[in-house]
One Martini backbone bead per residue (centre of mass of N, CA, C, O) as a GRO file, in nm:
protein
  188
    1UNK     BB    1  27.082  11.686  17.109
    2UNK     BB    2  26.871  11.871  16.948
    3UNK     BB    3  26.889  12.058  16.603
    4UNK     BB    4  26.748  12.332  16.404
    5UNK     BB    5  26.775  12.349  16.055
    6UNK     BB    6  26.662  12.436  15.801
    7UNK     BB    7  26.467  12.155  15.760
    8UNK     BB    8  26.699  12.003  15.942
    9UNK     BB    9  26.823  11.741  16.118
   10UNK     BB   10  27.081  11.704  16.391
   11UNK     BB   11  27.285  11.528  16.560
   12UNK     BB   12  27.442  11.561  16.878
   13UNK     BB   13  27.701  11.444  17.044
   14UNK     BB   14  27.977  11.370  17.308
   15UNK     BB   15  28.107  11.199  17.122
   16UNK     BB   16  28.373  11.149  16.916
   17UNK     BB   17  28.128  11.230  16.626
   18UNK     BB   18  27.984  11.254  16.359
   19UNK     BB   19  27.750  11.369  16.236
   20UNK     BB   20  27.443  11.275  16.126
   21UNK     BB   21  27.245  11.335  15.854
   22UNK     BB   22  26.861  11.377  15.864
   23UNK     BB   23  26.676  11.353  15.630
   24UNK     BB   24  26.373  11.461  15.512
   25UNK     BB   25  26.055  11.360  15.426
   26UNK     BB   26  25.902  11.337  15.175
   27UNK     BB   27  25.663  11.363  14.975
   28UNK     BB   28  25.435  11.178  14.819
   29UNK     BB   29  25.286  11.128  14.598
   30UNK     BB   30  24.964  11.076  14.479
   31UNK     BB   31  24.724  10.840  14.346
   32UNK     BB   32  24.461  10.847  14.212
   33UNK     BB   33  24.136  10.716  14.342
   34UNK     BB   34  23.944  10.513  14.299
   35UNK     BB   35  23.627  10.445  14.352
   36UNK     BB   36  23.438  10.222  14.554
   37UNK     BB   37  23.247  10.017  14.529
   38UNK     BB   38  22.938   9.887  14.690
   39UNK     BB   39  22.848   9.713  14.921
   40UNK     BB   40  22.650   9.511  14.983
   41UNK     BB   41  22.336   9.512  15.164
   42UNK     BB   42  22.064   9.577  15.325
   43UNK     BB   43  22.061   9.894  15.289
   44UNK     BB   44  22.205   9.862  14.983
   45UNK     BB   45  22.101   9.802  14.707
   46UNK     BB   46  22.212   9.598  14.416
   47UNK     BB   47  22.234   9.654  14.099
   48UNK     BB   48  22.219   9.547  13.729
   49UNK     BB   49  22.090   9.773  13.683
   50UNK     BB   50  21.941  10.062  13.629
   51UNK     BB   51  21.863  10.298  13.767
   52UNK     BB   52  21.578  10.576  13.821
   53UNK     BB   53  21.480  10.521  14.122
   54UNK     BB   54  21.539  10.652  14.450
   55UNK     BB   55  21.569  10.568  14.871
   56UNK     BB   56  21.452  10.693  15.117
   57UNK     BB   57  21.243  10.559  15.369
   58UNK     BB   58  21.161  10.719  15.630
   59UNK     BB   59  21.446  10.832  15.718
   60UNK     BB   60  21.580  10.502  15.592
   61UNK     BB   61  21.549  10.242  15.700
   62UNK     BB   62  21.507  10.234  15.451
   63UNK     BB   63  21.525  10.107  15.065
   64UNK     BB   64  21.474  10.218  14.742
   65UNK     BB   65  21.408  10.045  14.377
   66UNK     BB   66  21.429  10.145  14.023
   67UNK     BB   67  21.443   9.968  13.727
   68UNK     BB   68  21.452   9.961  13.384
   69UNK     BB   69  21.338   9.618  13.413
   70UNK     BB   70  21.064   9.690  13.653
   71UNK     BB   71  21.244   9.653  13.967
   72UNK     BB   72  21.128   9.660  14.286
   73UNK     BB   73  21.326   9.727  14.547
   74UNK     BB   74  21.343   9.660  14.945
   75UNK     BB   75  21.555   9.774  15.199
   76UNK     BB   76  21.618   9.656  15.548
   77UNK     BB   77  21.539   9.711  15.913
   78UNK     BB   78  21.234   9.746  15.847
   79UNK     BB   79  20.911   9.874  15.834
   80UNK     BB   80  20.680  10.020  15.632
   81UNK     BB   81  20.569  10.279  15.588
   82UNK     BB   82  20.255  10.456  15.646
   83UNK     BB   83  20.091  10.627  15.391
   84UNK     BB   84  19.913  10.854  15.158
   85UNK     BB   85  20.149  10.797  14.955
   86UNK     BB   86  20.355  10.710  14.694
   87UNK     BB   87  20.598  10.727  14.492
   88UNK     BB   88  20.619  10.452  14.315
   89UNK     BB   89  20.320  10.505  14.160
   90UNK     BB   90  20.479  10.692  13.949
   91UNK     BB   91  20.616  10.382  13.824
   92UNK     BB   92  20.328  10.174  13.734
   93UNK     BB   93  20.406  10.144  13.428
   94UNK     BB   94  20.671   9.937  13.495
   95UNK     BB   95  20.612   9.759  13.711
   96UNK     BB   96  20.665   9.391  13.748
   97UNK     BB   97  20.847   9.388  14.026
   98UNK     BB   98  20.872   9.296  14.405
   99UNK     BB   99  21.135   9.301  14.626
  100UNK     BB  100  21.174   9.155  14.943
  101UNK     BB  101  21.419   9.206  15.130
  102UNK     BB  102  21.557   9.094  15.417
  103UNK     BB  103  21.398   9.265  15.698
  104UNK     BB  104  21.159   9.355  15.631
  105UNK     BB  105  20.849   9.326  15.811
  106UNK     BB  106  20.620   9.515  15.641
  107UNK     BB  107  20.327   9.610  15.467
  108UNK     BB  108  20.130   9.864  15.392
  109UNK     BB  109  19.876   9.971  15.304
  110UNK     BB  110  19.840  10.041  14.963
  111UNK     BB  111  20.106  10.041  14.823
  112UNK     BB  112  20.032   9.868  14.545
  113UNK     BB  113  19.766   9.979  14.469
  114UNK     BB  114  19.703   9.936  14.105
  115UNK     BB  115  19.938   9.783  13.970
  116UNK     BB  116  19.909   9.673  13.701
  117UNK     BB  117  20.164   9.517  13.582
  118UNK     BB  118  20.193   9.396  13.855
  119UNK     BB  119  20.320   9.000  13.833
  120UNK     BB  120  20.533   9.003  14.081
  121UNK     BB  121  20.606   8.883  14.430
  122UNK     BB  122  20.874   8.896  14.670
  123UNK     BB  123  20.910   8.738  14.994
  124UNK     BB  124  21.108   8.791  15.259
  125UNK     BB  125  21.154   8.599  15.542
  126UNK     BB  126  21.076   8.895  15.731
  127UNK     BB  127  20.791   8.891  15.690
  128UNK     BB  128  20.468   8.905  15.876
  129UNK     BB  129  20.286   9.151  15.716
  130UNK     BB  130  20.007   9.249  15.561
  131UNK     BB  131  19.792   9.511  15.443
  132UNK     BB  132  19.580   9.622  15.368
  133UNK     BB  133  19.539   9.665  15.010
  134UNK     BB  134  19.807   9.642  14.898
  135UNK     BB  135  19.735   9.440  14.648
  136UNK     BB  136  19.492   9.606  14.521
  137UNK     BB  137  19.406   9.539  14.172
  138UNK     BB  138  19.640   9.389  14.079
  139UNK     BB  139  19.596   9.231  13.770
  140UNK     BB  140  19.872   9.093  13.660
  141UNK     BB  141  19.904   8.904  13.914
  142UNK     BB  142  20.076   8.561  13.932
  143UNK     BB  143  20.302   8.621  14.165
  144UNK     BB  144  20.391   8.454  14.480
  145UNK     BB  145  20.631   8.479  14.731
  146UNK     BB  146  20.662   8.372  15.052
  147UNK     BB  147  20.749   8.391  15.396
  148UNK     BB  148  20.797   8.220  15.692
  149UNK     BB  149  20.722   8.491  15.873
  150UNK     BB  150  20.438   8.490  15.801
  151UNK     BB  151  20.104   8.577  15.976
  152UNK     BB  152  19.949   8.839  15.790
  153UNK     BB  153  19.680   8.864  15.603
  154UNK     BB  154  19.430   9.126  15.515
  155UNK     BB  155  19.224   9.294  15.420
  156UNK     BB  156  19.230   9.276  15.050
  157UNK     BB  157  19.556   9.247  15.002
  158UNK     BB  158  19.454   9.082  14.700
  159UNK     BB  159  19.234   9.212  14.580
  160UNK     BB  160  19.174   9.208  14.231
  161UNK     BB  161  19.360   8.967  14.150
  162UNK     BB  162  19.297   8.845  13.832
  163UNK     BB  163  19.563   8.661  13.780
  164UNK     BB  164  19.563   8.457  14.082
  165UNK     BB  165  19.615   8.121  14.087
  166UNK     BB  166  19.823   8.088  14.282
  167UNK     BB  167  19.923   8.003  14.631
  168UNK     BB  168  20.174   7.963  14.881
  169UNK     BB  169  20.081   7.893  15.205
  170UNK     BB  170  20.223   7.927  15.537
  171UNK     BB  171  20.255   7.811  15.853
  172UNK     BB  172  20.263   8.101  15.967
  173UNK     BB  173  19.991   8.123  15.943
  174UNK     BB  174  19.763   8.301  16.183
  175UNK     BB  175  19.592   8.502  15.948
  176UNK     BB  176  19.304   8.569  15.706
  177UNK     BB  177  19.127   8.750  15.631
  178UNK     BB  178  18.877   8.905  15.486
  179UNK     BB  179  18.912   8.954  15.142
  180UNK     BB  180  19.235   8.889  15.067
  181UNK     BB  181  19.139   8.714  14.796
  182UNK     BB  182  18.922   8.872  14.690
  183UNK     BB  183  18.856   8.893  14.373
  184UNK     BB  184  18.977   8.629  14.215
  185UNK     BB  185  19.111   8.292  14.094
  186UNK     BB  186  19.071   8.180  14.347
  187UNK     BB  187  19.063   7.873  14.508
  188UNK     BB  188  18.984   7.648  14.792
   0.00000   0.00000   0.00000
Protein backbone atom coordinates (compact mmCIF):
# COMPACT_ATOMS: atom_id res chain seq x y z
CA UNK A 1 0.00 0.00 0.00
CA UNK A 2 0.94 3.34 -0.84
CA UNK A 3 1.34 6.45 1.97
CA UNK A 4 1.50 9.72 1.66
CA UNK A 5 2.94 12.41 4.25
CA UNK A 6 4.38 15.94 3.99
CA UNK A 7 4.91 15.60 -0.19
CA UNK A 8 7.21 12.28 0.22
CA UNK A 9 5.97 9.23 -0.78
CA UNK A 10 6.90 6.15 0.92
CA UNK A 11 6.27 2.73 -0.02
CA UNK A 12 5.73 0.04 2.36
CA UNK A 13 6.16 -3.94 1.50
CA UNK A 14 4.33 -6.98 3.82
CA UNK A 15 7.61 -8.66 3.45
CA UNK A 16 10.50 -7.83 6.40
CA UNK A 17 12.17 -5.25 4.44
CA UNK A 18 13.07 -1.47 5.09
CA UNK A 19 10.88 1.00 3.25
CA UNK A 20 13.00 2.81 0.74
CA UNK A 21 11.61 6.69 0.67
CA UNK A 22 11.42 7.86 -2.94
CA UNK A 23 11.84 12.08 -3.39
CA UNK A 24 9.37 13.69 -5.17
CA UNK A 25 10.91 14.78 -8.38
CA UNK A 26 11.72 18.50 -8.25
CA UNK A 27 10.50 20.90 -11.12
CA UNK A 28 13.83 21.93 -12.98
CA UNK A 29 13.96 25.20 -14.16
CA UNK A 30 13.10 26.35 -17.75
CA UNK A 31 15.35 27.45 -19.53
CA UNK A 32 13.81 31.08 -21.76
CA UNK A 33 13.38 29.62 -25.32
CA UNK A 34 14.08 31.73 -28.18
CA UNK A 35 10.57 31.61 -30.70
CA UNK A 36 11.94 29.79 -34.03
CA UNK A 37 11.50 31.80 -37.40
CA UNK A 38 8.54 30.83 -39.23
CA UNK A 39 9.14 28.38 -42.02
CA UNK A 40 8.42 29.87 -45.72
CA UNK A 41 4.96 27.85 -46.86
CA UNK A 42 2.71 29.35 -49.38
CA UNK A 43 0.44 31.07 -46.43
CA UNK A 44 3.27 33.15 -45.49
CA UNK A 45 5.95 34.69 -47.81
CA UNK A 46 9.20 35.06 -45.95
CA UNK A 47 11.17 38.16 -47.59
CA UNK A 48 15.20 38.95 -47.39
CA UNK A 49 14.08 42.14 -46.85
CA UNK A 50 12.04 44.22 -44.38
CA UNK A 51 8.17 44.14 -44.66
CA UNK A 52 6.92 47.81 -44.52
CA UNK A 53 3.13 46.43 -45.53
CA UNK A 54 1.20 43.33 -45.36
CA UNK A 55 -1.95 41.22 -44.51
CA UNK A 56 -4.14 38.94 -45.32
CA UNK A 57 -6.39 39.62 -48.18
CA UNK A 58 -10.15 38.93 -47.97
CA UNK A 59 -9.81 37.46 -44.13
CA UNK A 60 -6.70 35.20 -45.05
CA UNK A 61 -7.14 33.23 -48.29
CA UNK A 62 -4.43 35.32 -49.74
CA UNK A 63 -1.35 37.24 -47.99
CA UNK A 64 0.40 40.39 -49.21
CA UNK A 65 3.63 42.07 -48.58
CA UNK A 66 5.32 44.74 -49.66
CA UNK A 67 9.39 44.81 -48.76
CA UNK A 68 11.29 47.75 -48.88
CA UNK A 69 12.92 47.00 -52.14
CA UNK A 70 9.86 47.65 -53.62
CA UNK A 71 9.00 43.90 -54.24
CA UNK A 72 5.07 43.18 -53.47
CA UNK A 73 4.63 39.45 -53.21
CA UNK A 74 1.06 37.26 -52.80
CA UNK A 75 1.11 33.96 -51.70
CA UNK A 76 -1.63 31.81 -51.05
CA UNK A 77 -3.98 29.11 -52.25
CA UNK A 78 -6.99 31.22 -53.66
CA UNK A 79 -7.82 33.61 -56.07
CA UNK A 80 -7.37 37.24 -55.48
CA UNK A 81 -10.66 38.85 -54.17
CA UNK A 82 -11.94 41.79 -56.65
CA UNK A 83 -12.92 44.77 -54.29
CA UNK A 84 -13.16 48.71 -54.93
CA UNK A 85 -10.01 49.65 -53.67
CA UNK A 86 -6.52 47.86 -52.92
CA UNK A 87 -4.92 48.89 -50.02
CA UNK A 88 -1.40 47.96 -52.04
CA UNK A 89 -2.16 50.93 -54.54
CA UNK A 90 -1.11 53.02 -51.33
CA UNK A 91 2.17 52.05 -52.13
CA UNK A 92 2.22 52.53 -55.93
CA UNK A 93 4.63 54.96 -55.57
CA UNK A 94 7.54 52.73 -54.29
CA UNK A 95 6.53 48.90 -55.83
CA UNK A 96 8.63 48.13 -58.90
CA UNK A 97 7.62 44.42 -58.86
CA UNK A 98 5.10 41.89 -58.17
CA UNK A 99 5.22 38.53 -57.89
CA UNK A 100 2.23 35.83 -57.49
CA UNK A 101 3.66 32.38 -55.70
CA UNK A 102 2.92 29.18 -56.78
CA UNK A 103 -1.24 28.67 -55.44
CA UNK A 104 -2.75 32.15 -56.31
CA UNK A 105 -5.11 31.58 -58.99
CA UNK A 106 -6.22 34.98 -60.68
CA UNK A 107 -6.04 38.20 -60.59
CA UNK A 108 -8.68 40.62 -60.52
CA UNK A 109 -10.00 43.18 -62.69
CA UNK A 110 -8.05 47.15 -61.69
CA UNK A 111 -5.95 45.47 -59.24
CA UNK A 112 -2.69 47.07 -60.36
CA UNK A 113 -4.03 49.53 -62.83
CA UNK A 114 -2.35 52.79 -62.76
CA UNK A 115 1.08 51.70 -60.44
CA UNK A 116 3.59 54.03 -62.97
CA UNK A 117 6.39 52.52 -61.20
CA UNK A 118 5.84 49.02 -61.70
CA UNK A 119 8.13 47.07 -63.97
CA UNK A 120 8.21 43.72 -63.73
CA UNK A 121 5.28 41.18 -62.73
CA UNK A 122 5.99 37.59 -62.49
CA UNK A 123 3.23 34.77 -62.60
CA UNK A 124 3.72 31.58 -60.58
CA UNK A 125 2.59 28.49 -62.16
CA UNK A 126 -0.99 27.88 -60.89
CA UNK A 127 -2.62 31.89 -62.31
CA UNK A 128 -5.23 30.80 -65.09
CA UNK A 129 -6.93 34.32 -65.16
CA UNK A 130 -6.16 37.91 -65.61
CA UNK A 131 -8.94 40.31 -64.75
CA UNK A 132 -10.36 43.40 -66.89
CA UNK A 133 -7.23 46.42 -66.91
CA UNK A 134 -5.54 44.38 -64.03
CA UNK A 135 -2.27 46.02 -65.34
CA UNK A 136 -3.70 48.99 -67.17
CA UNK A 137 -1.45 52.10 -67.50
CA UNK A 138 1.21 50.57 -65.58
CA UNK A 139 4.01 53.04 -67.91
CA UNK A 140 6.90 51.21 -66.31
CA UNK A 141 5.55 47.47 -66.95
CA UNK A 142 8.89 46.24 -69.24
CA UNK A 143 8.55 42.49 -68.29
CA UNK A 144 6.15 40.29 -67.56
CA UNK A 145 6.79 36.37 -66.91
CA UNK A 146 3.58 34.24 -67.54
CA UNK A 147 2.73 30.79 -66.37
CA UNK A 148 1.81 27.35 -67.42
CA UNK A 149 -1.53 27.22 -66.67
CA UNK A 150 -2.45 30.98 -67.75
CA UNK A 151 -5.91 30.68 -69.98
CA UNK A 152 -7.42 33.93 -69.63
CA UNK A 153 -6.02 37.01 -70.54
CA UNK A 154 -8.95 40.05 -70.39
CA UNK A 155 -9.64 43.06 -72.09
CA UNK A 156 -7.54 45.84 -71.25
CA UNK A 157 -5.36 43.44 -68.77
CA UNK A 158 -2.01 45.42 -70.00
CA UNK A 159 -3.56 48.39 -72.26
CA UNK A 160 -0.97 51.44 -71.97
CA UNK A 161 1.73 49.76 -71.02
CA UNK A 162 3.89 51.65 -72.82
CA UNK A 163 7.18 50.21 -72.10
CA UNK A 164 6.03 46.48 -72.78
CA UNK A 165 8.03 45.55 -76.00
CA UNK A 166 7.70 41.73 -75.67
CA UNK A 167 5.54 38.98 -73.92
CA UNK A 168 6.15 35.32 -74.41
CA UNK A 169 2.33 33.62 -74.40
CA UNK A 170 2.01 30.52 -72.77
CA UNK A 171 0.28 27.19 -75.27
CA UNK A 172 -2.16 27.34 -72.22
CA UNK A 173 -3.81 30.26 -73.44
CA UNK A 174 -6.75 29.85 -75.25
CA UNK A 175 -8.12 33.57 -75.24
CA UNK A 176 -6.92 37.29 -75.23
CA UNK A 177 -9.63 39.24 -75.25
CA UNK A 178 -9.89 42.60 -77.30
CA UNK A 179 -7.26 45.10 -76.29
CA UNK A 180 -5.79 43.48 -74.05
CA UNK A 181 -2.13 44.84 -74.73
CA UNK A 182 -3.74 47.99 -76.68
CA UNK A 183 -1.89 50.89 -76.73
CA UNK A 184 1.40 49.30 -76.03
CA UNK A 185 4.59 48.79 -77.64
CA UNK A 186 3.63 45.18 -78.60
CA UNK A 187 3.55 44.65 -82.54
CA UNK A 188 2.07 41.19 -83.48
Amino acid sequence: TELQETGVTTLEKTEPTTAKPIQPTTPQPTQPTTPKPTEPTTQNPVSTSNVIAGGEWDFGPVTWEITNDGVLTFAGNHHIQGKTSYIWKDYSHIVTKIVFKDGITSIPEDAFSGMSKLACVQFGSTVNKIGDSAFANCTALSSVTMGNSLRNVSYGAFSGCTSLLSVTIPDTVFEIAGGAFGNSQLET
